[in-house]
XYZ file of C-alpha atoms in Angstrom:
218
model
C -28.843 -194.887 175.771
C -32.380 -196.538 174.747
C -35.792 -194.835 173.607
C -37.606 -195.993 177.436
C -34.853 -193.569 179.116
C -35.695 -190.337 176.758
C -39.265 -190.759 177.842
C -38.633 -189.602 181.352
C -35.538 -187.309 180.095
C -38.172 -185.781 177.558
C -40.554 -185.154 180.795
C -38.335 -183.701 183.049
C -36.899 -181.473 179.681
C -40.741 -180.565 178.910
C -41.177 -179.301 182.760
C -38.195 -177.552 183.009
C -39.080 -175.664 179.698
C -42.768 -175.055 180.442
C -41.434 -173.506 183.813
C -38.779 -171.125 181.748
C -41.813 -169.791 179.793
C -43.887 -169.377 182.878
C -41.241 -167.389 184.355
C -40.527 -165.497 181.530
C -44.072 -164.720 180.460
C -44.840 -163.677 183.941
C -41.300 -161.066 183.669
C -42.734 -159.518 180.607
C -45.831 -159.067 181.715
C -44.573 -157.455 185.232
C -42.255 -155.499 182.999
C -44.950 -154.147 180.834
C -46.811 -152.831 183.612
C -44.061 -150.538 184.751
C -43.425 -149.748 181.090
C -46.991 -148.333 181.233
C -46.424 -146.659 184.864
C -43.369 -145.641 183.597
C -45.411 -143.797 180.325
C -47.686 -142.284 182.664
C -44.927 -140.707 185.008
C -43.280 -139.235 181.597
C -46.379 -137.380 180.496
C -46.977 -136.355 184.075
C -43.636 -134.538 183.883
C -43.789 -133.127 180.972
C -47.068 -131.374 181.904
C -45.486 -130.209 185.151
C -42.410 -128.976 183.035
C -44.648 -127.577 180.470
C -46.494 -125.280 183.356
C -43.478 -124.642 185.236
C -41.497 -122.797 182.172
C -44.725 -121.355 180.708
C -45.535 -119.780 184.677
C -41.970 -118.731 184.665
C -41.797 -117.330 181.383
C -45.537 -115.188 182.484
C -43.609 -113.879 185.626
C -40.459 -112.772 183.730
C -42.803 -110.935 181.373
C -44.971 -109.108 184.004
C -41.467 -107.936 185.881
C -40.185 -106.856 182.697
C -43.246 -105.083 182.128
C -42.956 -103.321 185.663
C -39.765 -102.278 185.437
C -40.620 -100.880 182.281
C -43.522 -98.796 183.704
C -41.801 -97.661 186.671
C -39.009 -96.222 184.712
C -42.108 -94.744 182.114
C -45.187 -93.938 183.978
C -46.388 -92.992 180.604
C -45.748 -96.229 178.825
C -47.535 -96.192 175.770
C -48.328 -100.077 176.160
C -49.405 -99.250 179.945
C -52.888 -100.581 179.401
C -51.676 -104.078 178.369
C -49.540 -104.671 181.050
C -50.068 -108.471 182.918
C -52.116 -107.613 186.201
C -50.679 -107.989 189.988
C -53.179 -111.152 190.123
C -51.636 -113.061 187.155
C -48.066 -112.649 188.725
C -49.654 -114.117 191.616
C -51.313 -116.886 189.976
C -47.687 -117.535 187.360
C -45.817 -117.355 191.064
C -48.111 -120.289 193.057
C -48.301 -122.124 189.493
C -44.614 -122.039 189.717
C -44.091 -123.101 193.343
C -47.067 -126.196 192.966
C -45.166 -127.320 189.566
C -41.768 -127.181 190.914
C -42.754 -129.004 193.979
C -44.339 -132.273 192.040
C -41.324 -132.048 189.772
C -38.563 -132.455 192.213
C -40.791 -135.400 193.637
C -40.849 -136.956 190.595
C -37.478 -136.748 189.663
C -34.849 -139.175 191.174
C -31.478 -137.232 192.679
C -29.304 -140.241 192.296
C -29.306 -139.366 188.082
C -26.786 -137.287 186.933
C -29.450 -136.038 183.693
C -32.109 -135.360 187.015
C -29.592 -133.543 189.012
C -28.634 -131.122 186.007
C -32.247 -130.734 185.217
C -33.070 -129.132 188.846
C -30.049 -127.156 189.250
C -31.124 -125.672 186.015
C -35.101 -125.330 186.981
C -33.365 -123.890 190.935
C -31.245 -121.276 188.573
C -34.665 -120.249 186.300
C -36.416 -119.338 189.828
C -33.507 -117.663 191.525
C -32.579 -115.361 187.973
C -36.390 -114.820 188.182
C -36.339 -113.406 191.644
C -33.689 -111.086 190.503
C -35.491 -109.129 188.584
C -37.260 -107.700 191.618
C -36.181 -104.694 193.429
C -33.390 -102.654 192.433
C -31.431 -106.089 190.654
C -29.683 -105.020 187.787
C -30.861 -108.595 185.858
C -31.489 -108.206 182.651
C -34.839 -110.562 181.579
C -33.146 -111.522 178.267
C -30.465 -113.609 180.775
C -33.681 -114.783 182.615
C -35.212 -116.200 179.402
C -32.065 -117.664 178.743
C -31.781 -119.507 181.787
C -35.588 -120.764 180.998
C -33.811 -121.641 177.212
C -31.446 -123.968 179.086
C -33.993 -125.641 181.490
C -36.453 -126.527 178.828
C -33.318 -127.972 176.625
C -32.746 -130.414 179.747
C -35.735 -131.033 180.233
C -36.095 -132.240 176.530
C -33.183 -134.151 177.133
C -34.616 -136.165 180.492
C -38.272 -136.750 178.603
C -36.015 -138.498 175.505
C -33.825 -140.803 177.562
C -36.798 -141.776 179.518
C -38.543 -142.631 176.750
C -35.966 -144.531 175.350
C -36.333 -146.953 178.202
C -39.893 -147.009 177.587
C -39.109 -148.411 173.652
C -36.474 -150.525 175.276
C -38.091 -151.860 177.833
C -37.248 -151.973 181.435
C -33.778 -153.402 182.207
C -34.982 -156.949 183.774
C -36.954 -157.434 181.336
C -33.994 -156.637 178.431
C -31.864 -159.539 180.587
C -34.848 -161.960 180.932
C -34.731 -161.423 176.979
C -31.166 -162.268 175.921
C -31.293 -164.797 178.654
C -34.209 -166.568 177.428
C -32.866 -166.510 173.554
C -29.444 -168.775 175.002
C -31.704 -170.932 176.895
C -33.993 -171.827 174.122
C -30.959 -172.413 171.908
C -29.266 -174.265 174.080
C -31.564 -176.654 175.233
C -32.823 -177.190 170.822
C -28.908 -178.094 170.765
C -28.854 -180.272 173.428
C -32.202 -182.181 172.568
C -31.482 -182.830 169.160
C -27.754 -184.100 170.147
C -29.430 -186.403 172.653
C -31.847 -188.215 170.535
C -29.404 -188.350 167.870
C -27.182 -190.065 170.451
C -29.965 -192.351 171.960
C -30.592 -193.317 167.961
C -26.893 -193.722 166.609
C -26.914 -196.288 170.252
C -30.291 -198.035 169.133
C -28.864 -198.753 166.056
C -25.214 -200.555 167.262
C -27.174 -202.580 169.692
C -29.611 -203.904 166.754
C -26.720 -206.023 165.153
C -26.074 -207.602 168.196
C -29.243 -208.594 168.738
C -29.329 -210.198 165.546
C -26.380 -211.847 166.263
C -27.297 -213.289 169.721
C -30.837 -214.575 168.076
C -28.936 -216.571 164.835
C -26.651 -218.299 167.746
C -29.733 -219.632 169.246
C -31.567 -220.696 166.808
C -28.146 -222.622 165.483
C -27.834 -224.397 168.720
C -31.135 -225.476 168.586
C -31.091 -227.052 165.333
C -27.621 -228.951 166.392
């Protein structure tokens, strides 16, 4: 392998490396945008879950106080009861936030499925407090706690994804490390092989020159 041969090979090699670097840069930029969107999605989901759970607690408290007042109209704390319009606002907020949460979550992910199931159970148990149901507020608050813990777990996992990067970004990062390392080793081997071949051809060239000089002397 001669030095002139290395020039076009090095040019092709450099162009290939440049193409890989460009692809990696494009992928990193794209995945960075996706991570930004995911972060915004996490913030919006957290806000919806907070409003949903807070409004649900208000509804539970309102229904609990109405039940207590029904049992004892002369309840000493009747003047601090929630108003009916507060309960209506809370119900509307629960319905609104639930629909947004439903559209934000991925029904194909197991942890998202569990969260939706816990939210449904919370709504169901809250509804059981109305009428002549024997459901206790403590039981409903327990369902709210379970839903809250599930929501925290979902948000934590999504935040881990943001910190680690999207799956495509992780794959490109790993592959690029192997490619760069492999090409660097290949370049070193090629240069060493070319230099070795050149050093071996030098003595034979000197011998040919000496033979020609002897021929002319004779």
